PDB file of C-alpha atoms in Angstrom:
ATOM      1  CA  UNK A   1       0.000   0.000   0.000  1.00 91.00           C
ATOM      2  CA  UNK A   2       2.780   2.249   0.734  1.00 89.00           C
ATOM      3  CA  UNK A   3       4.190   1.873  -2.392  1.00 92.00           C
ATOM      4  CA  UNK A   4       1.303   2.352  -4.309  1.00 93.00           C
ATOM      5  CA  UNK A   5       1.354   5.535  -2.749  1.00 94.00           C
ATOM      6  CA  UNK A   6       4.744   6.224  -3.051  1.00 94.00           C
ATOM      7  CA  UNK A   7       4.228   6.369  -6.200  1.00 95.00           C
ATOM      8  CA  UNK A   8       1.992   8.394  -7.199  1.00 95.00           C
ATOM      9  CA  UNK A   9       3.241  10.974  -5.305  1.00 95.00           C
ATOM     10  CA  UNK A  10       6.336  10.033  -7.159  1.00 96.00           C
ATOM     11  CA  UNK A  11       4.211  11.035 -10.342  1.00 96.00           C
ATOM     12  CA  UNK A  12       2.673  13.326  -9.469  1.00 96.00           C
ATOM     13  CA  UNK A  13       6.116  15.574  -8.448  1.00 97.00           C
ATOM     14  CA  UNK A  14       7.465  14.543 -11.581  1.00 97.00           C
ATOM     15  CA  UNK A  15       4.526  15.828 -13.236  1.00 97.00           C
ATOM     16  CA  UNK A  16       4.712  19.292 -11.254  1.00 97.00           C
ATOM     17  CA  UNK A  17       8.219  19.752 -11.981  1.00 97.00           C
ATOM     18  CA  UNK A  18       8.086  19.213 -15.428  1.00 97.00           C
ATOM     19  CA  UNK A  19       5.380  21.542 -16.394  1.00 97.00           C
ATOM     20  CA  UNK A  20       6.728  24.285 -14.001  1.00 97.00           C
ATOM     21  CA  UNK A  21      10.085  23.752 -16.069  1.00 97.00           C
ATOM     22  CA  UNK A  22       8.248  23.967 -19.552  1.00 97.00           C
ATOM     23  CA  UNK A  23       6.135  27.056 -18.348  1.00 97.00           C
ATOM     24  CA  UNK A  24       9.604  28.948 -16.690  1.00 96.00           C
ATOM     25  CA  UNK A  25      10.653  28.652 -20.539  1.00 96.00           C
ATOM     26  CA  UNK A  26       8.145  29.367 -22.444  1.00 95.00           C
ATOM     27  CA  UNK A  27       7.908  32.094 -20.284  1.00 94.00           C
ATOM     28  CA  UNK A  28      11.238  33.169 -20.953  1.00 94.00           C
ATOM     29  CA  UNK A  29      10.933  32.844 -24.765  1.00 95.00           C
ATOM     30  CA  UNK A  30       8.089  35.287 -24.560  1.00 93.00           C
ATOM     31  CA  UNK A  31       9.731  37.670 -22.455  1.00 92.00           C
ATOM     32  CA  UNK A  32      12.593  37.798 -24.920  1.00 92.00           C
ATOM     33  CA  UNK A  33      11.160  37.960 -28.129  1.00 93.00           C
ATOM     34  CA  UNK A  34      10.455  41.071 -30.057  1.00 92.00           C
ATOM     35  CA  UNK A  35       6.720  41.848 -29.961  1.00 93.00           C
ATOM     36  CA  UNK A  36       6.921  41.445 -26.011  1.00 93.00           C
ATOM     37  CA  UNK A  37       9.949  44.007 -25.877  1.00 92.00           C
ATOM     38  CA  UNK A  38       8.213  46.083 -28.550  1.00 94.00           C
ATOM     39  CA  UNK A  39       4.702  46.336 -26.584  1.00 93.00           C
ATOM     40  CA  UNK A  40       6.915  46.847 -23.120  1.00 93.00           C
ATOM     41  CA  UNK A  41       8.593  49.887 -25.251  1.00 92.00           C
ATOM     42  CA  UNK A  42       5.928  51.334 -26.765  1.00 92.00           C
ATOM     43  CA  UNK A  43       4.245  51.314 -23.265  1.00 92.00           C
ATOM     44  CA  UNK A  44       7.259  53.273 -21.288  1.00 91.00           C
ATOM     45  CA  UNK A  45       7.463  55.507 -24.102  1.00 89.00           C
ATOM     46  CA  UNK A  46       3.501  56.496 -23.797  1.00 87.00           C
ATOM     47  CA  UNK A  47       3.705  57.101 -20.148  1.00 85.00           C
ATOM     48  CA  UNK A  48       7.243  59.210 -20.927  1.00 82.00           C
ATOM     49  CA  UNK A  49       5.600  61.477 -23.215  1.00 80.00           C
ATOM     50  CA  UNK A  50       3.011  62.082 -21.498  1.00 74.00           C
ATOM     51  CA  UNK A  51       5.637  63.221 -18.661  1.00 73.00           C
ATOM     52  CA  UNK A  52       7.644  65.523 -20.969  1.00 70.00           C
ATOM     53  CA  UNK A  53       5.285  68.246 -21.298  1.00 64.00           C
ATOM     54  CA  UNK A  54       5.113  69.029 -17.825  1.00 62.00           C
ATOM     55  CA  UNK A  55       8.660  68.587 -16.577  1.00 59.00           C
ATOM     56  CA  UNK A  56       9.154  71.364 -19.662  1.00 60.00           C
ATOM     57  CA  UNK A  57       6.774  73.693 -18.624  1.00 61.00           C
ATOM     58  CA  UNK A  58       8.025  73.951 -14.815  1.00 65.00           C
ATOM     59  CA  UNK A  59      11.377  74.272 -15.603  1.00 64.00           C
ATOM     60  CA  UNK A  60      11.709  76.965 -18.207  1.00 64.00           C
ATOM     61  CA  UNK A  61      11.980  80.217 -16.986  1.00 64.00           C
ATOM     62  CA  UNK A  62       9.187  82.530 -18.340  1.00 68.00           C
ATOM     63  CA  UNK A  63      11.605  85.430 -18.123  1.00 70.00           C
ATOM     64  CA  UNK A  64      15.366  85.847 -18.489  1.00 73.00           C
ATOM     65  CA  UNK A  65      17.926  88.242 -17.670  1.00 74.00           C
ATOM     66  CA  UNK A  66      21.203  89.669 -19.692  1.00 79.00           C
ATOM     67  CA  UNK A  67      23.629  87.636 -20.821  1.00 77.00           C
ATOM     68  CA  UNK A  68      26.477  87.115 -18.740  1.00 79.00           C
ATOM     69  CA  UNK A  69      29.727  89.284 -19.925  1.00 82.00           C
ATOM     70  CA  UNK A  70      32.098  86.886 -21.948  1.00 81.00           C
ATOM     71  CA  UNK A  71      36.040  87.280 -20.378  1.00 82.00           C
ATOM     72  CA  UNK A  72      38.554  88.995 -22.895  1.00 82.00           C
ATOM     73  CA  UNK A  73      41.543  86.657 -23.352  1.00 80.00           C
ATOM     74  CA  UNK A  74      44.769  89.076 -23.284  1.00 77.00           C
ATOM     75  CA  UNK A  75      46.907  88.665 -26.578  1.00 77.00           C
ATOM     76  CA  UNK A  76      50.671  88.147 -26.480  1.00 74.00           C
ATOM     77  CA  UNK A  77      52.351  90.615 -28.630  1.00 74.00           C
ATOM     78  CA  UNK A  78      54.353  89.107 -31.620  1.00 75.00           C
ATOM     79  CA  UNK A  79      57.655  88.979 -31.325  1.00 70.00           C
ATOM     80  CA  UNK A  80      59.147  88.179 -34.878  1.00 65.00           C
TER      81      UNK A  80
END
């Protein structure tokens, strides 16, 4: 009887193992093809621009002063 049992549970881990293995990669084939990375991009880059306006707006100045004054660099005279 214990055997019988035994065994099954025997089975029955073998089974779990092996479809958690062939899930982990398929899983990982997904993740790395290039319609996955693709949709992942295209998501980031619609929350982004939505972003970009505002971070502009708040940190341009409305209003800006004179320029700052530019040093003069002092010339040697020639000598020949």
């Amino acid at each position: 009887m214990f055997q019988k049992i035994s065994n099954i549970l025997s089975i029955a881990s073998f089974l779990l193992i092996t479809s958690t293995l062939g899930a982990s990669y398929f899983g990982y084939k997904y993740v790395q093809s290039p319609q996955f990375q693709k949709k992942i991009m295209d998501k980031v880059l619609e929350e982004v621009q939505g972003l970009i306006p505002d971070v502009l707006g708040n940190a341009l100045p409305d209003v800006t002063g004179e320029s700052m004054p530019v040093p003069v660099k002092p010339t040697l005279p020639k000598m020949f």
